[in-house]
Short mmCIF file of C-alpha atoms in Angstrom, two decimals:
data_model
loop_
_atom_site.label_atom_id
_atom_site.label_comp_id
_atom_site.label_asym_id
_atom_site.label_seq_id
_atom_site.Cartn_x
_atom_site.Cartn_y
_atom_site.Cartn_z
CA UNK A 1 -1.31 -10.37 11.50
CA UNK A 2 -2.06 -14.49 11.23
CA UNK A 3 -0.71 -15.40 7.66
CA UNK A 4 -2.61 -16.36 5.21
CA UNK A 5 0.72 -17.84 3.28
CA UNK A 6 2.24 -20.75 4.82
CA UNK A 7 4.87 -19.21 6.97
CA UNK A 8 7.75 -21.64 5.12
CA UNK A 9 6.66 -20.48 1.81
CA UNK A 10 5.99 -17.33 2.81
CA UNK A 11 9.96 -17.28 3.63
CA UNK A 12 11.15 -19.39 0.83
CA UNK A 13 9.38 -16.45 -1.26
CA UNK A 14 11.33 -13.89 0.68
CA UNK A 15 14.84 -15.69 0.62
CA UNK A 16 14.01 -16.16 -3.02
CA UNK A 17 13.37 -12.44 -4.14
CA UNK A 18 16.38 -9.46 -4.44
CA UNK A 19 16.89 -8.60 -0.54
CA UNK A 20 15.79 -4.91 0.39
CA UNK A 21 18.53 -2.62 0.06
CA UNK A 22 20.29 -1.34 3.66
CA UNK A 23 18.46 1.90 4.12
CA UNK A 24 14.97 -0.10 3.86
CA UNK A 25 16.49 -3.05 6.03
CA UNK A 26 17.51 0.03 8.92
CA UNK A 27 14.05 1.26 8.72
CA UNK A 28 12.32 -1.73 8.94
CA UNK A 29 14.51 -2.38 12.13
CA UNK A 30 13.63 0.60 13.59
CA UNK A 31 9.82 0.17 13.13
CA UNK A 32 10.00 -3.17 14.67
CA UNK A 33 11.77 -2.26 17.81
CA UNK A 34 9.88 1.56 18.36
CA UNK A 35 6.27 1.13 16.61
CA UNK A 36 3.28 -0.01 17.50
CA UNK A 37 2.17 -2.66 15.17
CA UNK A 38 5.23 -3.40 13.69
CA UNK A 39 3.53 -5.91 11.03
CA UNK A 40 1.82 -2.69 9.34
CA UNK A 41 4.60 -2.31 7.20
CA UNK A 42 4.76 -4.21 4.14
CA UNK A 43 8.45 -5.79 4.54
CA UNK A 44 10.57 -6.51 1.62
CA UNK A 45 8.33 -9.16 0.15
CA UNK A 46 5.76 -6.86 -0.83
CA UNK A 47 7.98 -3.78 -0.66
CA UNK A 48 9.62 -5.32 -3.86
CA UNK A 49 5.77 -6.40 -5.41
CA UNK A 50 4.82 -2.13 -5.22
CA UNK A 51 8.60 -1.45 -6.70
CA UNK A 52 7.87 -4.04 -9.35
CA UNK A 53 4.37 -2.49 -10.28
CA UNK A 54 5.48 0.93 -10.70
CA UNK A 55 8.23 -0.03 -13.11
CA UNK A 56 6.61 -2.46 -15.58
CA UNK A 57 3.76 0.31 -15.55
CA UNK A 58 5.59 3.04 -15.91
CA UNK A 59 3.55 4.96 -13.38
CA UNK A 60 5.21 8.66 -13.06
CA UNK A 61 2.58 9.81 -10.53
CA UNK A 62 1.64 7.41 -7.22
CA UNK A 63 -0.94 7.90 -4.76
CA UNK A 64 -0.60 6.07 -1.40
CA UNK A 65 -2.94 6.48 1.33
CA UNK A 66 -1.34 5.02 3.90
CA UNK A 67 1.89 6.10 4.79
CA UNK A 68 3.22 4.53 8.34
CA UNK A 69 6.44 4.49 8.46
CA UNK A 70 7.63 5.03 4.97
CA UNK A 71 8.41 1.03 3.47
CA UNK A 72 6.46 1.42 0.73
CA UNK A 73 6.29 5.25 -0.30
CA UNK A 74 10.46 4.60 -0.42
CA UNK A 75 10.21 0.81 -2.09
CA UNK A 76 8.28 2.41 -4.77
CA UNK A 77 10.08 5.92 -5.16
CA UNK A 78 13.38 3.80 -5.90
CA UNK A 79 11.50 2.66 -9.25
CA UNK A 80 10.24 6.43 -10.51
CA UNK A 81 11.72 8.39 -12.98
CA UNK A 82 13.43 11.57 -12.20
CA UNK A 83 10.37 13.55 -12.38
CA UNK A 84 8.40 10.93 -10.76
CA UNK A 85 6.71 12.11 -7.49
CA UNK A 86 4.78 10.14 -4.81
CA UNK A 87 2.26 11.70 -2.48
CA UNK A 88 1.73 9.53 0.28
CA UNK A 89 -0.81 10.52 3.10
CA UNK A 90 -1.34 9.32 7.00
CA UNK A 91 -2.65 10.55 9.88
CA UNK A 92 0.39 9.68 13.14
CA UNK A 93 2.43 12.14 13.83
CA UNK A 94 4.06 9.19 15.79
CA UNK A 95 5.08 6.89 12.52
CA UNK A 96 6.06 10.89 10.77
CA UNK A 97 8.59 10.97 12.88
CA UNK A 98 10.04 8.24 11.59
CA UNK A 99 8.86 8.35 8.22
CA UNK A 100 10.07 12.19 7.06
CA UNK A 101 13.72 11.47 8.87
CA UNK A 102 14.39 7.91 6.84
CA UNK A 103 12.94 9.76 3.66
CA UNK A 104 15.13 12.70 3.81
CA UNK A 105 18.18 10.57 4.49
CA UNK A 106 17.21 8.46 1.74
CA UNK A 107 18.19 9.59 -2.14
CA UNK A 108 14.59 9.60 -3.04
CA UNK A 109 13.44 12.29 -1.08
CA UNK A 110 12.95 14.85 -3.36
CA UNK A 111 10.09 12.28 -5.06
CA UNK A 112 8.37 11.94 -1.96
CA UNK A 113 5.40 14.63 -1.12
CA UNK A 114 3.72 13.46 2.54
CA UNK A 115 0.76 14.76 3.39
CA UNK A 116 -0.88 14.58 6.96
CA UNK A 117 -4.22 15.16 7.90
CA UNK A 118 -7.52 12.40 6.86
CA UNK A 119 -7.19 10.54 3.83
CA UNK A 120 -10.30 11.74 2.26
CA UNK A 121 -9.39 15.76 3.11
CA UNK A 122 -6.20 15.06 1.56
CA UNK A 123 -8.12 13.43 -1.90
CA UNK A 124 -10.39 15.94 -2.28
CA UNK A 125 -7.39 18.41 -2.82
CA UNK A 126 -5.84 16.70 -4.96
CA UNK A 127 -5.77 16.66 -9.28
CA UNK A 128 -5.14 13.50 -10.71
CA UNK A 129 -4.11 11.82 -12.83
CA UNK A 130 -2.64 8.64 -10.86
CA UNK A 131 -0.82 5.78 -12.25
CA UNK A 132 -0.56 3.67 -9.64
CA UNK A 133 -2.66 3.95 -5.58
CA UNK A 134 -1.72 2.01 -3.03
CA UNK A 135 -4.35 1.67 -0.54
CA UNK A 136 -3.08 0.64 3.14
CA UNK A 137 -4.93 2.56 5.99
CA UNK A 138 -8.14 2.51 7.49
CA UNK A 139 -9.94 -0.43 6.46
CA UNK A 140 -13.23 0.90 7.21
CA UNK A 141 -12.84 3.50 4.77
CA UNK A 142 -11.91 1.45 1.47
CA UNK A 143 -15.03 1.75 0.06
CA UNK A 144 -14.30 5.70 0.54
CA UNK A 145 -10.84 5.81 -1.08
CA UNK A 146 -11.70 3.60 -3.60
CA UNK A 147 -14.48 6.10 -5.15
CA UNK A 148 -12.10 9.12 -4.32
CA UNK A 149 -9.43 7.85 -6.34
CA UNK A 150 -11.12 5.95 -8.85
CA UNK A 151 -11.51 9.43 -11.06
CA UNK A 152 -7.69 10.11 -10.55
CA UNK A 153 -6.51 7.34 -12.25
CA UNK A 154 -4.83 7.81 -15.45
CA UNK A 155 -6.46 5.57 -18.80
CA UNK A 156 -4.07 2.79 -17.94
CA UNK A 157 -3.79 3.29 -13.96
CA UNK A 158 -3.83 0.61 -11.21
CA UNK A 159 -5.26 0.79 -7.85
CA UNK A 160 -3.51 -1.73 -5.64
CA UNK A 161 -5.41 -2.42 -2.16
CA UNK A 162 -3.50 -4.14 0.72
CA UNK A 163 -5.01 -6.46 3.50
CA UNK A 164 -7.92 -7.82 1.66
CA UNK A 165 -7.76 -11.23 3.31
CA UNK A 166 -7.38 -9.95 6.84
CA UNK A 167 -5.55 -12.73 8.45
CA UNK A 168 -8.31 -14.74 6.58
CA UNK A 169 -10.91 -13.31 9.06
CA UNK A 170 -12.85 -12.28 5.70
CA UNK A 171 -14.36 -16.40 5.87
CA UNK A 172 -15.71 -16.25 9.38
CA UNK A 173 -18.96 -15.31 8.66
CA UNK A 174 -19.58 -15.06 12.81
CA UNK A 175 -16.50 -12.17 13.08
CA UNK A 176 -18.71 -8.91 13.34
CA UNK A 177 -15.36 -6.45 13.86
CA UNK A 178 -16.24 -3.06 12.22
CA UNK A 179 -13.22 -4.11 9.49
CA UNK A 180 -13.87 -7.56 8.87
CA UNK A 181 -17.43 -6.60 7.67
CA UNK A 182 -15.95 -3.18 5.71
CA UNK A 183 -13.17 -5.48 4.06
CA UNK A 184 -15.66 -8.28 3.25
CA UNK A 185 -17.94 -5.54 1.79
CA UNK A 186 -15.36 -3.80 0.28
CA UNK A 187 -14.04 -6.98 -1.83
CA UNK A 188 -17.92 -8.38 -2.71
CA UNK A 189 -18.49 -4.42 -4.29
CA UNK A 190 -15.24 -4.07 -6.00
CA UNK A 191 -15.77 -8.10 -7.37
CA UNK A 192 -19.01 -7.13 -8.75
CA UNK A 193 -18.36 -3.19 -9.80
CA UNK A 194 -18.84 -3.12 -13.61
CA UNK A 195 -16.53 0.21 -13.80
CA UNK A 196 -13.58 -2.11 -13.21
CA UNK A 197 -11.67 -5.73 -13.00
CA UNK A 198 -9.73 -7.16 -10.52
CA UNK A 199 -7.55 -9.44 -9.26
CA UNK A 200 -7.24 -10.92 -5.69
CA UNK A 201 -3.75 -12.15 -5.03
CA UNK A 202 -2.65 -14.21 -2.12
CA UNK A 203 0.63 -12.05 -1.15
CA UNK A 204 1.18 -11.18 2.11
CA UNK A 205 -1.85 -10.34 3.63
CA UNK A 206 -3.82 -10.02 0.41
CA UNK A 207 -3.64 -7.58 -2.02
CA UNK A 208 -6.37 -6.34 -4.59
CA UNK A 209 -5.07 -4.79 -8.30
CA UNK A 210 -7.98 -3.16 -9.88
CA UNK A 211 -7.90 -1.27 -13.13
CA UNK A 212 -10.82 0.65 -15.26
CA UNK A 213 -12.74 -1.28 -18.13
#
């Protein structure tokens, strides 16, 4: 992933917010030296954003689609209630692995519900409502999980999508990649659907908050 944040700021920013506690900094270690694509994970930067956004919403239920290997699903489980519960879905049996043994050695396992199998199987089970989705997985799909979850969401729910400047690649009009094209897509429908608004903010790699009218 090219940043889209210059890479000085981008740490200043870092430096500058409360460091990730030691059982996220031992997981993000272990993804970096034994996963492919390390930079899928969000990191402590954004890992904090997601913890912020389910506390100052109160969100008791979460929805992530997109699991890897667990960074977010535990950044934001550390903000939930008691009775708060996260069901967090992927598809690699490979990033499981690693996810389920972090999770059950972490104190918010009990909070965590993984589910693996495609995305959209996975939604179509599922009764909402949502307070808060985090959507972080295929990007040729968004379009997909945005519908799915859109009637899960609670009155006052958020959806937050991740990667929606792609590196920046969503400006080269000549880059014909299946998810440049579903990303730029994706962010010119959800701009101009009149069910919601949104937000496009330059964290990370991009991220989308989109809420009902």
């Amino acid at each position: 992933m090219i940043p889209v944040v210059e890479p000085d700021i981008d740490r200043y920013a870092t430096e500058h917010t409360t460091p990730e506690p030691d059982f996220l900094a031992e997981l993000a270690a272990e993804t970096r030296e034994s996963v492919a694509n390390p930079q899928m994970m969000v990191g402590p930067l954004e890992g904090r954003f997601l913890q912020t956004l389910v506390f100052v919403t109160g969100a008791r239920r979460v929805l992530e689609i997109g699991m890897f290997t667990g960074y977010s699903a535990l950044s934001m489980a550390e903000a939930l209630p008691p009775d708060g519960r996260i069901v967090t879905c992927d598809v690699d049996p490979k990033v499981e692995a690693v996810a389920r043994r972090h999770i059950e050695a972490s104190p918010w396992a009990d909070r965590i519900d993984i589910r693996m199998g495609p995305a959209l199987d996975t939604l179509a089970g599922l009764e909402g409502p949502f307070d808060l989705v985090f959507i972080d997985a295929d990007k040729a799909q968004y379009r997909h999980y945005f519908e799915a979850v859109l009637p899960l969401l609670s009155e006052r729910g958020l959806i937050v999508v991740d990667n929606v400047l792609w590196s920046g690649k969503v400006l080269d009009a000549t880059d014909e990649t299946d998810d440049t094209r579903a990303l730029v897509a994706f962010n010119d429908q959800v701009a101009s659907d009149p069910r919601v608004v949104a937000v496009m903010l330059t964290i990370r790699d991009g991220v989308t908050l989109i809420r009902r009218r």
